[in-house]
PDB file of C-alpha atoms in Angstrom:
ATOM      1  CA  MET A 126     142.707  90.870  78.355  1.00 65.00           C
ATOM      2  CA  PRO A 127     142.821  94.504  79.386  1.00 88.00           C
ATOM      3  CA  LEU A 128     139.857  94.233  81.781  1.00 96.00           C
ATOM      4  CA  ASP A 129     137.463  91.626  83.203  1.00 98.00           C
ATOM      5  CA  LEU A 130     134.083  91.753  84.932  1.00 98.00           C
ATOM      6  CA  ALA A 131     133.195  89.515  87.872  1.00 98.00           C
ATOM      7  CA  LEU A 132     129.619  88.898  89.007  1.00 98.00           C
ATOM      8  CA  TYR A 133     129.371  87.853  92.640  1.00 98.00           C
ATOM      9  CA  GLN A 134     126.464  85.430  93.076  1.00 98.00           C
ATOM     10  CA  PRO A 135     124.114  87.248  90.678  1.00 98.00           C
ATOM     11  CA  ASP A 136     120.383  87.036  91.422  1.00 96.00           C
ATOM     12  CA  ILE A 137     118.841  88.039  88.095  1.00 96.00           C
ATOM     13  CA  ALA A 138     119.479  86.164  84.848  1.00 95.00           C
ATOM     14  CA  ALA A 139     118.533  89.155  82.685  1.00 95.00           C
ATOM     15  CA  ASN A 140     121.269  91.306  84.228  1.00 96.00           C
ATOM     16  CA  THR A 141     123.804  88.527  83.761  1.00 96.00           C
ATOM     17  CA  GLY A 142     122.743  88.121  80.132  1.00 95.00           C
ATOM     18  CA  THR A 143     123.067  91.863  79.587  1.00 96.00           C
ATOM     19  CA  LEU A 144     126.561  91.879  81.082  1.00 97.00           C
ATOM     20  CA  LEU A 145     127.551  88.904  78.917  1.00 96.00           C
ATOM     21  CA  ARG A 146     126.348  90.852  75.879  1.00 95.00           C
ATOM     22  CA  LEU A 147     128.409  93.845  77.027  1.00 96.00           C
ATOM     23  CA  GLY A 148     131.410  91.581  77.485  1.00 96.00           C
ATOM     24  CA  ALA A 149     130.975  90.118  74.014  1.00 95.00           C
ATOM     25  CA  CYS A 150     130.745  93.542  72.401  1.00 93.00           C
ATOM     26  CA  LEU A 151     133.715  95.022  74.265  1.00 94.00           C
ATOM     27  CA  GLY A 152     135.911  91.922  74.461  1.00 94.00           C
ATOM     28  CA  ILE A 153     135.638  91.688  78.253  1.00 96.00           C
ATOM     29  CA  PRO A 154     135.585  88.235  79.876  1.00 97.00           C
ATOM     30  CA  VAL A 155     132.818  87.834  82.458  1.00 98.00           C
ATOM     31  CA  HIS A 156     133.465  85.728  85.565  1.00 98.00           C
ATOM     32  CA  LEU A 157     130.405  84.309  87.303  1.00 98.00           C
ATOM     33  CA  ILE A 158     131.045  83.474  90.957  1.00 98.00           C
ATOM     34  CA  HIS A 159     128.582  80.817  92.130  1.00 98.00           C
ATOM     35  CA  PRO A 160     126.110  80.181  93.522  1.00 98.00           C
ATOM     36  CA  ALA A 161     123.833  82.188  91.246  1.00 97.00           C
ATOM     37  CA  GLY A 162     120.220  82.862  92.151  1.00 94.00           C
ATOM     38  CA  PHE A 163     119.088  81.159  88.937  1.00 93.00           C
ATOM     39  CA  THR A 164     120.116  78.214  86.806  1.00 93.00           C
ATOM     40  CA  VAL A 165     122.907  79.379  84.525  1.00 92.00           C
ATOM     41  CA  SER A 166     121.652  78.145  81.175  1.00 89.00           C
ATOM     42  CA  ARG A 167     121.426  79.418  77.651  1.00 89.00           C
ATOM     43  CA  ARG A 168     117.642  79.521  78.000  1.00 90.00           C
ATOM     44  CA  ASN A 169     117.780  81.776  81.076  1.00 86.00           C
ATOM     45  CA  LEU A 170     120.362  84.130  79.577  1.00 88.00           C
ATOM     46  CA  ALA A 171     119.072  84.277  76.002  1.00 81.00           C
ATOM     47  CA  ARG A 172     116.465  87.009  76.325  1.00 82.00           C
ATOM     48  CA  SER A 173     118.946  89.728  77.271  1.00 84.00           C
ATOM     49  CA  GLY A 174     122.120  88.074  75.973  1.00 79.00           C
ATOM     50  CA  MET A 175     120.473  87.277  72.627  1.00 84.00           C
ATOM     51  CA  ASP A 176     122.772  85.782  70.000  1.00 85.00           C
ATOM     52  CA  TYR A 177     125.752  87.539  71.617  1.00 87.00           C
ATOM     53  CA  LEU A 178     126.121  84.651  74.072  1.00 92.00           C
ATOM     54  CA  ASP A 179     128.112  82.747  71.441  1.00 92.00           C
ATOM     55  CA  GLU A 180     130.648  85.595  71.416  1.00 91.00           C
ATOM     56  CA  ALA A 181     130.851  86.028  75.195  1.00 95.00           C
ATOM     57  CA  ALA A 182     133.756  84.728  77.262  1.00 95.00           C
ATOM     58  CA  LEU A 183     132.030  83.324  80.362  1.00 95.00           C
ATOM     59  CA  VAL A 184     134.236  81.887  83.099  1.00 97.00           C
ATOM     60  CA  GLU A 185     132.429  80.177  85.970  1.00 97.00           C
ATOM     61  CA  HIS A 186     133.934  79.788  89.450  1.00 98.00           C
ATOM     62  CA  THR A 187     132.459  77.390  92.019  1.00 98.00           C
ATOM     63  CA  GLY A 188     132.652  80.050  94.736  1.00 98.00           C
ATOM     64  CA  PHE A 189     134.541  83.113  95.909  1.00 98.00           C
ATOM     65  CA  ALA A 190     137.455  81.062  97.271  1.00 98.00           C
ATOM     66  CA  ALA A 191     137.996  79.454  93.857  1.00 98.00           C
ATOM     67  CA  PHE A 192     137.772  82.858  92.172  1.00 98.00           C
ATOM     68  CA  GLN A 193     140.287  84.311  94.650  1.00 98.00           C
ATOM     69  CA  ASP A 194     142.693  81.417  94.018  1.00 98.00           C
ATOM     70  CA  TRP A 195     142.505  82.090  90.267  1.00 98.00           C
ATOM     71  CA  ARG A 196     142.872  85.856  90.729  1.00 97.00           C
ATOM     72  CA  ARG A 197     145.911  85.524  92.995  1.00 96.00           C
ATOM     73  CA  ARG A 198     147.603  83.141  90.549  1.00 97.00           C
ATOM     74  CA  GLU A 199     147.000  85.708  87.815  1.00 96.00           C
ATOM     75  CA  GLY A 200     148.207  88.629  89.988  1.00 97.00           C
ATOM     76  CA  ARG A 201     145.134  90.716  89.164  1.00 98.00           C
ATOM     77  CA  ARG A 202     143.682  93.672  91.102  1.00 98.00           C
ATOM     78  CA  LEU A 203     140.047  93.390  92.216  1.00 98.00           C
ATOM     79  CA  VAL A 204     137.931  96.560  92.103  1.00 98.00           C
ATOM     80  CA  LEU A 205     134.537  96.392  93.811  1.00 98.00           C
ATOM     81  CA  LEU A 206     131.652  98.561  92.654  1.00 98.00           C
ATOM     82  CA  SER A 207     129.702  99.329  95.808  1.00 96.00           C
ATOM     83  CA  THR A 208     127.193 101.906  96.996  1.00 93.00           C
ATOM     84  CA  LYS A 209     129.089 101.809 100.322  1.00 93.00           C
ATOM     85  CA  ALA A 210     132.449 102.849  98.867  1.00 95.00           C
ATOM     86  CA  GLU A 211     133.931 106.244  99.688  1.00 96.00           C
ATOM     87  CA  ILE A 212     135.850 106.752  96.435  1.00 98.00           C
ATOM     88  CA  SER A 213     134.041 107.941  93.310  1.00 98.00           C
ATOM     89  CA  ALA A 214     134.468 105.586  90.385  1.00 98.00           C
ATOM     90  CA  TYR A 215     135.444 108.664  88.364  1.00 98.00           C
ATOM     91  CA  ASP A 216     138.255 109.625  90.759  1.00 98.00           C
ATOM     92  CA  ALA A 217     139.808 106.155  90.658  1.00 98.00           C
ATOM     93  CA  ASP A 218     142.724 105.209  88.439  1.00 98.00           C
ATOM     94  CA  TYR A 219     142.176 101.933  86.579  1.00 98.00           C
ATOM     95  CA  ALA A 220     144.922  99.714  85.231  1.00 98.00           C
ATOM     96  CA  THR A 221     145.236  97.054  82.564  1.00 97.00           C
ATOM     97  CA  GLY A 222     144.296  93.717  84.098  1.00 97.00           C
ATOM     98  CA  ASP A 223     141.802  95.088  86.626  1.00 98.00           C
ATOM     99  CA  ILE A 224     138.759  92.990  87.451  1.00 98.00           C
ATOM    100  CA  LEU A 225     135.612  94.993  88.137  1.00 98.00           C
ATOM    101  CA  MET A 226     133.374  93.086  90.547  1.00 98.00           C
ATOM    102  CA  LEU A 227     129.627  93.614  90.865  1.00 98.00           C
ATOM    103  CA  GLY A 228     127.707  92.298  93.857  1.00 97.00           C
ATOM    104  CA  ARG A 229     124.370  90.556  94.115  1.00 96.00           C
ATOM    105  CA  GLU A 230     121.417  92.682  93.079  1.00 93.00           C
ATOM    106  CA  SER A 231     119.673  91.926  96.386  1.00 91.00           C
ATOM    107  CA  ALA A 232     122.536  92.297  98.842  1.00 92.00           C
ATOM    108  CA  GLY A 233     125.837  93.375  97.280  1.00 94.00           C
ATOM    109  CA  VAL A 234     128.754  91.423  98.738  1.00 97.00           C
ATOM    110  CA  PRO A 235     129.412  90.286 102.316  1.00 97.00           C
ATOM    111  CA  GLY A 236     131.936  92.244 104.386  1.00 96.00           C
ATOM    112  CA  ALA A 237     134.606  89.557 104.053  1.00 97.00           C
ATOM    113  CA  VAL A 238     134.375  89.707 100.259  1.00 98.00           C
ATOM    114  CA  ALA A 239     134.513  93.516 100.279  1.00 97.00           C
ATOM    115  CA  ALA A 240     137.582  93.349 102.522  1.00 97.00           C
ATOM    116  CA  ALA A 241     139.322  91.038 100.036  1.00 98.00           C
ATOM    117  CA  CYS A 242     139.066  93.670  97.283  1.00 98.00           C
ATOM    118  CA  ASP A 243     141.988  95.933  96.498  1.00 98.00           C
ATOM    119  CA  LEU A 244     139.811  98.974  95.795  1.00 98.00           C
ATOM    120  CA  ALA A 245     136.130  99.854  96.216  1.00 98.00           C
ATOM    121  CA  VAL A 246     134.435 102.562  94.152  1.00 98.00           C
ATOM    122  CA  ARG A 247     130.935 104.000  93.906  1.00 96.00           C
ATOM    123  CA  ILE A 248     129.002 105.762  91.204  1.00 97.00           C
ATOM    124  CA  PRO A 249     128.066 109.249  92.417  1.00 96.00           C
ATOM    125  CA  MET A 250     124.329 109.821  92.217  1.00 94.00           C
ATOM    126  CA  ARG A 251     121.546 111.979  93.571  1.00 94.00           C
ATOM    127  CA  HIS A 252     121.057 111.993  97.326  1.00 91.00           C
ATOM    128  CA  GLY A 253     118.347 109.679  98.613  1.00 90.00           C
ATOM    129  CA  LEU A 254     118.455 107.187  95.750  1.00 89.00           C
ATOM    130  CA  ARG A 255     119.759 103.694  96.521  1.00 85.00           C
ATOM    131  CA  SER A 256     121.455 102.261  93.475  1.00 87.00           C
ATOM    132  CA  ILE A 257     121.741 101.928  89.726  1.00 92.00           C
ATOM    133  CA  ASN A 258     120.847  98.642  88.025  1.00 95.00           C
ATOM    134  CA  VAL A 259     123.864  96.330  88.282  1.00 96.00           C
ATOM    135  CA  ALA A 260     124.171  95.849  84.512  1.00 96.00           C
ATOM    136  CA  LEU A 261     124.057  99.596  83.912  1.00 97.00           C
ATOM    137  CA  ALA A 262     126.588 100.209  86.679  1.00 97.00           C
ATOM    138  CA  GLY A 263     128.894  97.595  85.192  1.00 97.00           C
ATOM    139  CA  ALA A 264     128.615  99.180  81.754  1.00 97.00           C
ATOM    140  CA  MET A 265     129.276 102.683  83.078  1.00 97.00           C
ATOM    141  CA  ILE A 266     132.428 101.783  84.955  1.00 98.00           C
ATOM    142  CA  ALA A 267     133.731  99.295  82.403  1.00 98.00           C
ATOM    143  CA  GLY A 268     133.500 102.128  79.869  1.00 96.00           C
ATOM    144  CA  GLU A 269     135.380 104.509  82.158  1.00 97.00           C
ATOM    145  CA  ALA A 270     138.063 101.940  82.950  1.00 98.00           C
ATOM    146  CA  MET A 271     138.501 101.039  79.280  1.00 96.00           C
ATOM    147  CA  ARG A 272     138.738 104.733  78.354  1.00 95.00           C
ATOM    148  CA  GLN A 273     141.432 105.290  80.982  1.00 96.00           C
ATOM    149  CA  ILE A 274     143.565 102.323  79.940  1.00 96.00           C
ATOM    150  CA  GLY A 275     143.152 103.011  76.212  1.00 93.00           C
ATOM    151  CA  ALA A 276     141.355  99.741  75.531  1.00 92.00           C
ATOM    152  CA  PHE A 277     138.899 101.068  72.975  1.00 84.00           C
ATOM    153  CA  PRO A 278     140.006 100.620  69.346  1.00 73.00           C
ATOM    154  CA  ARG A 279     140.923 103.931  67.743  1.00 72.00           C
ATOM    155  CA  GLY A 280     138.859 105.020  64.773  1.00 67.00           C
ATOM    156  CA  ALA A 281     136.276 102.262  65.259  1.00 58.00           C
TER     157      ALA A 281
END
């Protein structure tokens, strides 16, 4: 796969469903790093994921350590989307195989998790505003990363 998304302990089922739908449409596997703030079930994801859930590639990890073990075995770079990052997501160079990680809606990621990432980027936005919805942020930067690595089908 040219790109993956990782959701660190997501709080809101609707955002997870939306990101699974995005993953299905763009061919991006979505990794869910437990524990989630909701029961991960078809019922809880169906409203926003709709019938796209059948097309989504969902990979669940029991925790961050298990995810990190998998990622290291695969030799993949981890890119954190964070409001605390210094680098603009539009100044970053993305590569095939990158994993874009989104933090919890309520708290982002702990410092130790942020430190384990290879790169942290932020979406530039108007001064004084806190953040963009996690599903929208994931879509924005997945689109940019896919554009950079040439992952969109030509002429589609």
